[in-house]
Coordinates of C-alpha atoms and ligand atoms in Angstrom, one line a residue:
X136 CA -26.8 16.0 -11.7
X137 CA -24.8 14.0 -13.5
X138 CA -23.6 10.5 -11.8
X139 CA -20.1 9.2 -12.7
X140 CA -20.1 5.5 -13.9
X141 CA -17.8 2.7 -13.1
X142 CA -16.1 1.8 -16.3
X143 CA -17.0 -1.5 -17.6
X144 CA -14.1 -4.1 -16.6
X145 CA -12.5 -6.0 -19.2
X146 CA -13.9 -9.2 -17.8
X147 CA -17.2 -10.0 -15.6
X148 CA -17.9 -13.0 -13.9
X149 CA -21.3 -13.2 -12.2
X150 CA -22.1 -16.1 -9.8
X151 CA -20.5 -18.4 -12.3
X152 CA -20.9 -22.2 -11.1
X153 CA -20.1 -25.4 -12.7
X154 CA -20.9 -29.1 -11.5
X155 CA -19.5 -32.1 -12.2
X156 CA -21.5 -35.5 -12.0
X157 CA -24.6 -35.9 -9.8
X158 CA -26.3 -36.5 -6.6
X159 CA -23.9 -37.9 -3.8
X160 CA -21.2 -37.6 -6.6
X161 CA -21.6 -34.5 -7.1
X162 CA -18.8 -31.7 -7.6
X163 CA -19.2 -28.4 -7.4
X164 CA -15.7 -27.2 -9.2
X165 CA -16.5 -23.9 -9.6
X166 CA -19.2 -22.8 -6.7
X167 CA -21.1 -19.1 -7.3
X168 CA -18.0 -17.4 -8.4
X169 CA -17.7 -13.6 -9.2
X170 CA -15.2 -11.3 -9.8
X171 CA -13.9 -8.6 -12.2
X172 CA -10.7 -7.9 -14.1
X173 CA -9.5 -4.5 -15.6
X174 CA -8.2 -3.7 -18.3
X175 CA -4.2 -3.8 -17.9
X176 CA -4.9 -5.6 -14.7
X177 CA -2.3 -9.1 -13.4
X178 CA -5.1 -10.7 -11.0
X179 CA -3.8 -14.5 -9.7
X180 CA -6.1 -17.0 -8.8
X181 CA -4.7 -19.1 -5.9
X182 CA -5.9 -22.3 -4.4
X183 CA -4.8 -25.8 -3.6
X184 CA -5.1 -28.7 -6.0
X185 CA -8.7 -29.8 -6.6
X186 CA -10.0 -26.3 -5.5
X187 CA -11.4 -25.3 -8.9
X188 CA -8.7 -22.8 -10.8
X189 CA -8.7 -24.9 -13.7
X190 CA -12.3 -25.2 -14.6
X191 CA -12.8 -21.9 -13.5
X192 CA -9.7 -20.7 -16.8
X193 CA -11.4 -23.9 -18.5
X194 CA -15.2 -22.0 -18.2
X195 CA -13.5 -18.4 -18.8
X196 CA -12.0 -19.8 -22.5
X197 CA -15.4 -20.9 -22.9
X198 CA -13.8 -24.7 -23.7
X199 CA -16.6 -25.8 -20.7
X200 CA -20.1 -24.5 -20.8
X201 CA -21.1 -23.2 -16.5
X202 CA -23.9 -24.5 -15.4
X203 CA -25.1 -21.5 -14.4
X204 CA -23.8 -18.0 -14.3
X205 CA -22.3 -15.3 -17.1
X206 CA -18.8 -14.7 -18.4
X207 CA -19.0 -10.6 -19.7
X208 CA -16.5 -8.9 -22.2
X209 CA -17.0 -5.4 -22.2
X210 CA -19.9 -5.6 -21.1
X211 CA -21.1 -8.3 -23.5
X212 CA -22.1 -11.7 -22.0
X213 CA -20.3 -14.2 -24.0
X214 CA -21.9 -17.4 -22.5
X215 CA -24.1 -17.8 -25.0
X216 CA -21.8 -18.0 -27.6
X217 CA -21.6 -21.5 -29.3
X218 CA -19.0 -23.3 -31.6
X219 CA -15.6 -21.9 -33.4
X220 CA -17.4 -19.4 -35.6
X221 CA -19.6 -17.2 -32.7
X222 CA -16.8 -17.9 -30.3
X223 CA -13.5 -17.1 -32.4
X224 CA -14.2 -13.5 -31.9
X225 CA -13.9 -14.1 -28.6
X226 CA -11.0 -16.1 -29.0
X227 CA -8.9 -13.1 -30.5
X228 CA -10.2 -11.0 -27.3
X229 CA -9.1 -14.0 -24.8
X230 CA -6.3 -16.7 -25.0
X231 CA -4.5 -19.0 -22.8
X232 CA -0.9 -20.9 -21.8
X233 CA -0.9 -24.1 -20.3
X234 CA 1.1 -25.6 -17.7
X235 CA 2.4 -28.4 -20.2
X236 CA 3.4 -27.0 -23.3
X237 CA 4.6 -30.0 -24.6
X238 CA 1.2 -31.5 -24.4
X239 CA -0.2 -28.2 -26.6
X240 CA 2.3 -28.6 -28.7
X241 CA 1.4 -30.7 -31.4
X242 CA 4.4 -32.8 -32.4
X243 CA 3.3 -33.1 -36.1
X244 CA 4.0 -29.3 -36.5
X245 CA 6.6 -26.9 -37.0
X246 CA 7.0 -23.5 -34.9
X247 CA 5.7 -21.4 -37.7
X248 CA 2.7 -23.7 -38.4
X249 CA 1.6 -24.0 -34.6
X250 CA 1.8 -19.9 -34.7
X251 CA 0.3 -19.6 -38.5
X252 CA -2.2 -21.6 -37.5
X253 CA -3.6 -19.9 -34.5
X254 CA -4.4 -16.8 -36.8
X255 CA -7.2 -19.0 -37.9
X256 CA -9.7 -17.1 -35.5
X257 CA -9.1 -13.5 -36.9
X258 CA -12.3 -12.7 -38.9
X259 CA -10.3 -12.6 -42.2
X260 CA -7.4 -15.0 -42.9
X261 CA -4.3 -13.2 -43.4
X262 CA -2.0 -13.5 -46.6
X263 CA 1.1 -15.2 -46.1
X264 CA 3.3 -12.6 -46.0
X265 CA 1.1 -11.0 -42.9
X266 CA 1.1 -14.2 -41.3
X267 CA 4.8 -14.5 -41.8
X268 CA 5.1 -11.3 -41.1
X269 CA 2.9 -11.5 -37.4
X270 CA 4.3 -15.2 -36.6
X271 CA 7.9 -13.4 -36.2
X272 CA 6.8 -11.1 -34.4
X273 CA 5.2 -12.9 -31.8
X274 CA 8.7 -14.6 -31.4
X275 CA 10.6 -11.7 -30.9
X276 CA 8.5 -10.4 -28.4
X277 CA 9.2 -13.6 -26.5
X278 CA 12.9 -13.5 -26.9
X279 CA 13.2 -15.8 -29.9
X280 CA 15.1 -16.2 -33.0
X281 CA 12.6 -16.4 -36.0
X282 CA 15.3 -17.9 -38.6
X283 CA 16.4 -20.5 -35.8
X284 CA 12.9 -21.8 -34.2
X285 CA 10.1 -21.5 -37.0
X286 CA 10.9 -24.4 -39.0
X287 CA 11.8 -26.3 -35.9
X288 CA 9.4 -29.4 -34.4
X289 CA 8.6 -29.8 -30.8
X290 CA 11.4 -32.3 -29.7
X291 CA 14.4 -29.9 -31.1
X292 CA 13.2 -27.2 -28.4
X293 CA 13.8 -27.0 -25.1
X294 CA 11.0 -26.9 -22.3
X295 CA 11.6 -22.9 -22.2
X296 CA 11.6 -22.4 -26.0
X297 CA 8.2 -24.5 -26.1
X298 CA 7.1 -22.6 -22.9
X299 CA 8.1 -19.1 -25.1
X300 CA 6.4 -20.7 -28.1
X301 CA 3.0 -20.8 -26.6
X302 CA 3.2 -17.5 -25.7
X303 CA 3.9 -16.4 -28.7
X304 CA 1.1 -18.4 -30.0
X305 CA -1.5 -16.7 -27.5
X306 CA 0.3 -12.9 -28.0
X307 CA 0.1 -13.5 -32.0
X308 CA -4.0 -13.0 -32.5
X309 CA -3.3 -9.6 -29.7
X310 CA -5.6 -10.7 -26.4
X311 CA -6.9 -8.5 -24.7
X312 CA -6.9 -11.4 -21.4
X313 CA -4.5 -13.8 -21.5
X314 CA -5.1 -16.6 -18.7
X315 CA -1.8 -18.5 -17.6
X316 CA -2.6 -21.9 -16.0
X317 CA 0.3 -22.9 -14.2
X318 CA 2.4 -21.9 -17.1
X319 CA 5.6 -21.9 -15.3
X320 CA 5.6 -25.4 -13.2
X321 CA 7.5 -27.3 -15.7
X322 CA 10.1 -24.5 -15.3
X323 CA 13.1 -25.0 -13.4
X324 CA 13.8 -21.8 -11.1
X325 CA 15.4 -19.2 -13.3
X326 CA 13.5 -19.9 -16.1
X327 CA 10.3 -19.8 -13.5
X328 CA 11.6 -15.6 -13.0
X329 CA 12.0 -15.2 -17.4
X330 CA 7.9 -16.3 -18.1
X331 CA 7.3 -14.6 -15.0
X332 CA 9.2 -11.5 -16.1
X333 CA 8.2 -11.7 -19.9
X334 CA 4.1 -11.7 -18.8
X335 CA 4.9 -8.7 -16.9
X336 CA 6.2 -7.0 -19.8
X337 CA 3.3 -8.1 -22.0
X338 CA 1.6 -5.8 -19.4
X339 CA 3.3 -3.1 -19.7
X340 CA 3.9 -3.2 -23.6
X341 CA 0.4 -3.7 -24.7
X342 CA -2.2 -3.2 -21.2
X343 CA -2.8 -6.5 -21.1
X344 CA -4.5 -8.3 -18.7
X345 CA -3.7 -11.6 -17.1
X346 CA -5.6 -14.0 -15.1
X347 CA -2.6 -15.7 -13.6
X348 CA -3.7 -19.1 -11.9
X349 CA -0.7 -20.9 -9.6
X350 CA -0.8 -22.7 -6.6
X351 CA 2.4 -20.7 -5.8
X352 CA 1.7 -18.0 -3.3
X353 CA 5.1 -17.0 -4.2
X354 CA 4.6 -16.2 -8.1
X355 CA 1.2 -14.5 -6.9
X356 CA 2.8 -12.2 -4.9
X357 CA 5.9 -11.2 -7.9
X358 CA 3.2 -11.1 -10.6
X359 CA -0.1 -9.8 -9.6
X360 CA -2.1 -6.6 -8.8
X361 CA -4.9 -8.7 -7.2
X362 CA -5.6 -12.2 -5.8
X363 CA -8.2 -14.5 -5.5
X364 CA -8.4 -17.3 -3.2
X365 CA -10.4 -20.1 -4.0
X366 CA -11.2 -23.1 -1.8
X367 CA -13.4 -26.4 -2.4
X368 CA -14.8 -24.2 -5.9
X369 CA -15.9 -20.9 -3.7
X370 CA -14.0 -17.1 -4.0
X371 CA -12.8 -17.1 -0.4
X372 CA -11.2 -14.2 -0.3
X373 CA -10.3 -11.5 -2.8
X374 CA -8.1 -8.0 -2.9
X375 CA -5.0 -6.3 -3.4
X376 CA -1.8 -8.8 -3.3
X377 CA -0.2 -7.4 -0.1
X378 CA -3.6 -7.5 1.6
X379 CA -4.6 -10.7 0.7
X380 CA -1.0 -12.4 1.0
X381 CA 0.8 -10.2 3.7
X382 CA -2.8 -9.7 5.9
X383 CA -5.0 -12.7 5.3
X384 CA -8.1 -12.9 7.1
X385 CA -10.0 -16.4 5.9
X386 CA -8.6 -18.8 7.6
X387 CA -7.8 -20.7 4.6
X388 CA -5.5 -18.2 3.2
X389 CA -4.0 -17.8 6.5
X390 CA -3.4 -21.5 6.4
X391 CA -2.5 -21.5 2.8
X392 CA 0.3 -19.0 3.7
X393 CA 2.2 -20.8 6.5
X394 CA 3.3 -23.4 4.1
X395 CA 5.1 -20.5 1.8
X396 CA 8.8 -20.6 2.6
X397 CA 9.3 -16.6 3.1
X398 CA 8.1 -14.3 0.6
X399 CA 10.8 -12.0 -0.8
X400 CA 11.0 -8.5 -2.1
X401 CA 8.9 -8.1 -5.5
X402 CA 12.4 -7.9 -7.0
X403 CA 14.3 -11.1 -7.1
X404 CA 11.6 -13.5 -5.8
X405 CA 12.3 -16.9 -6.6
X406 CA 9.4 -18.9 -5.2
X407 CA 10.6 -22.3 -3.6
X408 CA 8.7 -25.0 -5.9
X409 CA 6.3 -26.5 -3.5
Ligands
ATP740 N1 -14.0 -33.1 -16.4 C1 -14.2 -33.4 -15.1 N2 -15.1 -34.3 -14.7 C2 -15.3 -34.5 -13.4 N3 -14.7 -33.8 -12.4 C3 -13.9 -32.8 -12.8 C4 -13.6 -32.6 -14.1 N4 -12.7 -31.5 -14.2 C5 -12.4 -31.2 -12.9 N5 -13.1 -32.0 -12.0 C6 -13.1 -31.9 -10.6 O1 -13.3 -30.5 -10.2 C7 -12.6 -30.2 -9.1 C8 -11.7 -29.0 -9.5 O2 -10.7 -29.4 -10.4 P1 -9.6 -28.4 -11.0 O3 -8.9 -29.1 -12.0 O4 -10.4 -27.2 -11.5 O5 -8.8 -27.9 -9.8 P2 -7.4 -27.1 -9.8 O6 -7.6 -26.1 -8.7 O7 -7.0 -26.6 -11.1 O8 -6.3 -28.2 -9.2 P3 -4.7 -28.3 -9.6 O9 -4.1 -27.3 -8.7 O10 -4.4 -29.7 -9.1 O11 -4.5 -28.1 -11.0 C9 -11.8 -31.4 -8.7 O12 -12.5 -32.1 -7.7 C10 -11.8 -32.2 -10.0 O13 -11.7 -33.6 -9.7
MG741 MG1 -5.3 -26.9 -12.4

């Protein structure tokens, strides 16, 4: 008899946990975490400030080592992996946006040498003309002009052409995961709905997945298939976005909710900024 077999998600994370500091000053940021992410798959990670989203992105990019616990990629446990050369293969497989792309951005380069240079983890360095080639592409799929952005520095852009820059410089290596850390907080309202909008599209143009960590209830609910509430480091709850957000049973979440404004229609939602 034959069984049928789960596939293996995209990502796997098994009673990750990471402290900070020591006996009475101890934090646990990210407390016996688990969950998994499919391929194609928008899951948000919500949470007030201090409850651990952060490290949690920070321990998924493998930037912080957990101190206990295993990160899986297909399958593969990846948190043994040490060091740019056994992680930049992971690095093509997983990137990330930041909530302050002006602090990512280094001023000292241009457009095309921030996205040039982030082809540096693909096993073989491309020739000029594919890195040309790849570096406008990654801006038109963000709604850029190559010939008017790539030879411009940080300070000629605006905060949405930066934000669409980093984007661009995750998309360019072609992630599997893409983890957005508050990537639309420096965004006023309608530009909030465009990076919003474009990461749904990355979805649907290339089955992307995207671990999409706000504190916006709001943006959860227009973005993702699946949330997960954390609270004090801990998964508190977890499941599909109207469950979770329209029928919430921890407490927290419950609590968590009744300081979002009203949640609108999936179409149209612009979250208050809180
Ligand atoms: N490098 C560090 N050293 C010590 N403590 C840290 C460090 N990084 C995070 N923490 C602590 O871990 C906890 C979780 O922080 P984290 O930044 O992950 O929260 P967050 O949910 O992202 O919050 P926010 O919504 O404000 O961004 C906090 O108590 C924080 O002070
Ligand atoms: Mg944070």
């Amino acid at each position: 008899m034959s069984v049928a077999q789960a596939p293996v998600p995209l990502l796997e994370v098994i009673d990750l946990s990471r402290t900070f500091g020591s006996g009475a000053n101890m934090v646990r940021a990210v407390d016996h975490v688990s969950f998994t992410v499919q391929p194609g798959e928008i899951v948000a990670i919500v949470g007030e400030s201090g409850s651990g989203k952060t490290t949690l992105g920070r321990l998924l990019l493998r930037l912080l080592d957990p101190t206990s616990g295993q990160i899986r990629l297909h399958g593969r446990d990846v948190t043994t992996l040490r060091g740019h050369n056994e992680l930049k293969g992971y690095w093509q497989k997983v990137q990330a946006v930041f909530q302050d792309p002006f602090a990512a951005f280094n001023q000292f380069y241009t457009v095309g040498h921030v996205l040039g240079k982030a082809l540096n983890v693909l096993d073989k360095p491309p020739s000029r003309a594919e890195r040309l080639q790849r570096t406008e592409a990654a801006l038109r799929e963000v709604g850029l002009d190559p010939a008017d952005v790539m030879n411009k520095w940080p300070h000629q852009l605006s905060g949405g052409q930066v934000q669409r820059v980093m984007i661009a410089r995750a998309l360019i290596v072609g992630p599997e995961l893409l983890i957005a850390d508050e990537s639309t907080s420096m965004c006023d309202a309608s530009l909030r709905v465009t990076v919003l909008n474009l990461l749904l599209d990355l979805r649907k143009n290339h089955n992307m997945s995207i671990l999409f960590i706000t504190h916006d209830l709001g943006q959860a609910y227009y973005v993702s298939d699946r949330v997960l509430v954390m609270y004090r480091g801990q998964l508190v709850e977890q499941g599909p976005v109207e469950h979770v957000l329209l029928h919430p049973q921890h407490d927290y979440t419950k609590r968590l909710m009744s300081d979002v404004p009203l949640l609108r229609g999936r179409e149209g939602i612009t979250a208050e900024p809180n």
